[in-house]
C-alpha positions as YAML, in Angstrom:
chain: A
units: angstrom
residues:
- id: 1
  name: UNK
  ca: [140.42, -108.79, -15.69]
- id: 2
  name: UNK
  ca: [143.52, -106.66, -15.10]
- id: 3
  name: UNK
  ca: [144.60, -107.02, -18.74]
- id: 4
  name: UNK
  ca: [141.28, -105.58, -19.81]
- id: 5
  name: UNK
  ca: [142.01, -102.42, -17.83]
- id: 6
  name: UNK
  ca: [145.31, -102.02, -19.66]
- id: 7
  name: UNK
  ca: [143.63, -102.25, -23.04]
- id: 8
  name: UNK
  ca: [140.68, -100.04, -22.08]
- id: 9
  name: UNK
  ca: [142.75, -97.24, -20.54]
- id: 10
  name: UNK
  ca: [145.30, -97.35, -23.37]
- id: 11
  name: UNK
  ca: [142.55, -97.13, -26.00]
- id: 12
  name: UNK
  ca: [140.99, -93.95, -24.60]
- id: 13
  name: UNK
  ca: [141.80, -90.62, -26.24]
- id: 14
  name: UNK
  ca: [144.04, -88.27, -24.28]
- id: 15
  name: UNK
  ca: [142.19, -85.54, -22.41]
- id: 16
  name: UNK
  ca: [143.64, -82.07, -22.24]
- id: 17
  name: UNK
  ca: [142.13, -78.99, -20.68]
- id: 18
  name: UNK
  ca: [141.15, -76.26, -23.14]
- id: 19
  name: UNK
  ca: [140.64, -78.70, -26.01]
- id: 20
  name: UNK
  ca: [137.55, -80.13, -27.64]
- id: 21
  name: UNK
  ca: [135.94, -83.15, -26.04]
- id: 22
  name: UNK
  ca: [137.36, -86.13, -27.96]
- id: 23
  name: UNK
  ca: [134.77, -88.62, -26.71]
- id: 24
  name: UNK
  ca: [131.30, -88.22, -25.24]
- id: 25
  name: UNK
  ca: [130.26, -89.63, -21.89]
- id: 26
  name: UNK
  ca: [128.01, -92.07, -23.69]
- id: 27
  name: UNK
  ca: [130.85, -93.30, -25.90]
- id: 28
  name: UNK
  ca: [133.13, -93.64, -22.89]
- id: 29
  name: UNK
  ca: [130.58, -95.62, -20.90]
- id: 30
  name: UNK
  ca: [129.76, -97.76, -23.92]
- id: 31
  name: UNK
  ca: [133.42, -98.69, -24.27]
- id: 32
  name: UNK
  ca: [133.70, -99.37, -20.54]
- id: 33
  name: UNK
  ca: [130.65, -101.64, -20.65]
- id: 34
  name: UNK
  ca: [132.54, -103.91, -23.06]
- id: 35
  name: UNK
  ca: [135.46, -104.41, -20.68]
- id: 36
  name: UNK
  ca: [134.28, -104.01, -17.09]
- id: 37
  name: UNK
  ca: [132.33, -106.39, -14.89]
- id: 38
  name: UNK
  ca: [128.84, -105.27, -13.88]
- id: 39
  name: UNK
  ca: [129.74, -103.91, -10.45]
- id: 40
  name: UNK
  ca: [132.76, -101.92, -11.69]
- id: 41
  name: UNK
  ca: [130.75, -100.54, -14.57]
- id: 42
  name: UNK
  ca: [127.88, -99.47, -12.30]
- id: 43
  name: UNK
  ca: [130.30, -97.79, -9.91]
- id: 44
  name: UNK
  ca: [131.89, -95.90, -12.78]
- id: 45
  name: UNK
  ca: [128.63, -94.98, -14.50]
- id: 46
  name: UNK
  ca: [127.21, -93.55, -11.28]
- id: 47
  name: UNK
  ca: [129.96, -90.94, -10.94]
- id: 48
  name: UNK
  ca: [128.61, -87.43, -11.31]
- id: 49
  name: UNK
  ca: [131.06, -84.55, -10.93]
- id: 50
  name: UNK
  ca: [128.23, -82.18, -10.00]
- id: 51
  name: UNK
  ca: [126.82, -84.37, -7.25]
- id: 52
  name: UNK
  ca: [128.10, -82.97, -3.95]
- id: 53
  name: UNK
  ca: [127.78, -85.91, -1.58]
- id: 54
  name: UNK
  ca: [129.70, -89.16, -1.64]
- id: 55
  name: UNK
  ca: [127.71, -92.36, -2.06]
- id: 56
  name: UNK
  ca: [128.29, -95.73, -0.47]
- id: 57
  name: UNK
  ca: [129.53, -97.28, -3.72]
- id: 58
  name: UNK
  ca: [131.95, -94.43, -4.55]
- id: 59
  name: UNK
  ca: [135.58, -95.53, -4.59]
- id: 60
  name: UNK
  ca: [138.31, -93.74, -2.63]
- id: 61
  name: UNK
  ca: [139.27, -91.51, -5.56]
- id: 62
  name: UNK
  ca: [135.70, -90.30, -6.07]
- id: 63
  name: UNK
  ca: [135.25, -89.74, -2.33]
- id: 64
  name: UNK
  ca: [138.45, -87.70, -2.35]
- id: 65
  name: UNK
  ca: [137.17, -85.68, -5.33]
- id: 66
  name: UNK
  ca: [133.84, -85.01, -3.63]
- id: 67
  name: UNK
  ca: [135.53, -83.88, -0.42]
- id: 68
  name: UNK
  ca: [137.81, -81.55, -2.41]
- id: 69
  name: UNK
  ca: [134.92, -80.18, -4.48]
- id: 70
  name: UNK
  ca: [132.70, -79.64, -1.42]
- id: 71
  name: UNK
  ca: [135.47, -77.71, 0.35]
- id: 72
  name: UNK
  ca: [136.33, -75.80, -2.82]
- id: 73
  name: UNK
  ca: [132.70, -74.77, -3.35]
- id: 74
  name: UNK
  ca: [132.49, -73.75, 0.29]
- id: 75
  name: UNK
  ca: [135.54, -71.47, -0.05]
- id: 76
  name: UNK
  ca: [134.14, -69.93, -3.23]
- id: 77
  name: UNK
  ca: [130.79, -69.31, -1.54]
- id: 78
  name: UNK
  ca: [132.48, -67.73, 1.47]
- id: 79
  name: UNK
  ca: [134.44, -65.30, -0.71]
- id: 80
  name: UNK
  ca: [131.40, -64.48, -2.86]
- id: 81
  name: UNK
  ca: [129.28, -63.85, 0.23]
- id: 82
  name: UNK
  ca: [131.95, -61.59, 1.71]
- id: 83
  name: UNK
  ca: [132.24, -59.63, -1.55]
- id: 84
  name: UNK
  ca: [128.45, -59.28, -1.81]
- id: 85
  name: UNK
  ca: [128.18, -58.04, 1.78]
- id: 86
  name: UNK
  ca: [131.09, -55.65, 1.32]
- id: 87
  name: UNK
  ca: [133.24, -57.38, 3.92]
- id: 88
  name: UNK
  ca: [136.97, -56.81, 3.82]
- id: 89
  name: UNK
  ca: [137.84, -60.49, 4.06]
- id: 90
  name: UNK
  ca: [141.02, -61.42, 2.26]
- id: 91
  name: UNK
  ca: [140.77, -63.87, -0.61]
- id: 92
  name: UNK
  ca: [142.71, -67.10, -0.02]
- id: 93
  name: UNK
  ca: [145.79, -67.30, -2.24]
- id: 94
  name: UNK
  ca: [144.55, -70.38, -4.14]
- id: 95
  name: UNK
  ca: [141.40, -68.47, -5.16]
- id: 96
  name: UNK
  ca: [142.95, -65.10, -6.00]
- id: 97
  name: UNK
  ca: [143.36, -65.77, -9.72]
- id: 98
  name: UNK
  ca: [139.69, -66.76, -9.98]
- id: 99
  name: UNK
  ca: [138.43, -63.50, -8.51]
- id: 100
  name: UNK
  ca: [140.85, -61.42, -10.58]
- id: 101
  name: UNK
  ca: [139.11, -62.49, -13.80]
- id: 102
  name: UNK
  ca: [136.94, -59.83, -15.45]
- id: 103
  name: UNK
  ca: [133.99, -61.90, -16.62]
- id: 104
  name: UNK
  ca: [131.90, -64.69, -15.10]
- id: 105
  name: UNK
  ca: [132.85, -66.95, -18.01]
- id: 106
  name: UNK
  ca: [136.56, -66.54, -17.36]
- id: 107
  name: UNK
  ca: [135.94, -67.13, -13.67]
- id: 108
  name: UNK
  ca: [134.11, -70.37, -14.43]
- id: 109
  name: UNK
  ca: [136.93, -71.50, -16.70]
- id: 110
  name: UNK
  ca: [139.45, -70.79, -13.95]
- id: 111
  name: UNK
  ca: [137.32, -72.74, -11.44]
- id: 112
  name: UNK
  ca: [137.24, -75.75, -13.76]
- id: 113
  name: UNK
  ca: [140.99, -75.41, -14.22]
- id: 114
  name: UNK
  ca: [141.46, -75.73, -10.44]
- id: 115
  name: UNK
  ca: [139.29, -78.84, -10.41]
- id: 116
  name: UNK
  ca: [141.27, -80.28, -13.32]
- id: 117
  name: UNK
  ca: [144.53, -79.62, -11.48]
- id: 118
  name: UNK
  ca: [143.25, -81.54, -8.47]
- id: 119
  name: UNK
  ca: [142.43, -84.53, -10.68]
- id: 120
  name: UNK
  ca: [145.84, -84.29, -12.36]
- id: 121
  name: UNK
  ca: [147.53, -84.53, -8.98]
- id: 122
  name: UNK
  ca: [145.39, -87.54, -8.06]
- id: 123
  name: UNK
  ca: [146.44, -89.45, -11.18]
- id: 124
  name: UNK
  ca: [149.87, -90.21, -9.72]
- id: 125
  name: UNK
  ca: [149.98, -93.91, -8.94]
- id: 126
  name: UNK
  ca: [146.81, -94.82, -10.82]
- id: 127
  name: UNK
  ca: [147.34, -96.02, -14.36]
- id: 128
  name: UNK
  ca: [145.40, -99.10, -15.39]
- id: 129
  name: UNK
  ca: [142.64, -99.58, -12.84]
- id: 130
  name: UNK
  ca: [139.15, -98.43, -11.88]
- id: 131
  name: UNK
  ca: [140.64, -95.37, -10.17]
- id: 132
  name: UNK
  ca: [142.29, -94.22, -13.40]
- id: 133
  name: UNK
  ca: [138.97, -94.66, -15.20]
- id: 134
  name: UNK
  ca: [137.18, -92.72, -12.45]
- id: 135
  name: UNK
  ca: [139.61, -89.82, -12.81]
- id: 136
  name: UNK
  ca: [139.24, -89.94, -16.58]
- id: 137
  name: UNK
  ca: [135.45, -89.83, -16.30]
- id: 138
  name: UNK
  ca: [135.55, -86.86, -13.94]
- id: 139
  name: UNK
  ca: [137.88, -85.01, -16.33]
- id: 140
  name: UNK
  ca: [135.59, -85.85, -19.21]
- id: 141
  name: UNK
  ca: [132.70, -84.25, -17.33]
- id: 142
  name: UNK
  ca: [134.76, -81.10, -16.76]
- id: 143
  name: UNK
  ca: [135.55, -80.90, -20.49]
- id: 144
  name: UNK
  ca: [131.88, -81.37, -21.37]
- id: 145
  name: UNK
  ca: [130.92, -78.55, -19.01]
- id: 146
  name: UNK
  ca: [133.51, -76.23, -20.52]
- id: 147
  name: UNK
  ca: [132.42, -77.09, -24.05]
- id: 148
  name: UNK
  ca: [128.82, -76.23, -23.14]
- id: 149
  name: UNK
  ca: [129.75, -72.57, -22.62]
- id: 150
  name: UNK
  ca: [128.44, -70.82, -25.71]
- id: 151
  name: UNK
  ca: [128.34, -67.05, -26.04]
- id: 152
  name: UNK
  ca: [125.33, -66.95, -28.37]
- id: 153
  name: UNK
  ca: [123.22, -69.41, -26.38]
- id: 154
  name: UNK
  ca: [124.23, -67.75, -23.11]
- id: 155
  name: UNK
  ca: [123.32, -64.32, -24.44]
- id: 156
  name: UNK
  ca: [119.97, -65.58, -25.65]
- id: 157
  name: UNK
  ca: [119.22, -67.25, -22.31]
- id: 158
  name: UNK
  ca: [120.19, -64.04, -20.51]
- id: 159
  name: UNK
  ca: [117.90, -61.97, -22.73]
- id: 160
  name: UNK
  ca: [115.01, -64.37, -22.11]
- id: 161
  name: UNK
  ca: [115.53, -64.24, -18.37]
- id: 162
  name: UNK
  ca: [115.68, -60.46, -18.36]
- id: 163
  name: UNK
  ca: [112.75, -59.95, -20.70]
- id: 164
  name: UNK
  ca: [109.86, -58.07, -19.13]
- id: 165
  name: UNK
  ca: [106.46, -59.33, -20.22]
- id: 166
  name: UNK
  ca: [103.27, -57.42, -19.79]
- id: 167
  name: UNK
  ca: [100.14, -59.46, -19.62]
...
């Protein structure tokens, strides 16, 4: 089975932040289904970057990601709450560049960049195993989220939400 991991990981396109998504989630999972046993595939397919809580079948890398993301979201919420309430709480150094951005879109991009950096750091030591595939899948989900940001669609959605209807 280990040789299959080598082939699978080596055959995947390289992921780079700020580039187009080279492979969809469906394509990735389809390729993984060819090479992984049922349990490994199910574990991988169940990974959802947006899901806050760790599950029993999550591997150590995914649990680490979820702990990081939960804490990261908590810090962001704390700073946002303080700013909204006019508190003079200082912004933690690791979040300063996020809150210095001028638009919500740029802030979201910076947030995803921080998440990406965490996954990059986690990759050390994992090359041709389920952990490497888990990290790849999480990065793929970040790229998909970033590629979903569309100025025209966002503007249209905003207009629809702000539209006043008289009935």
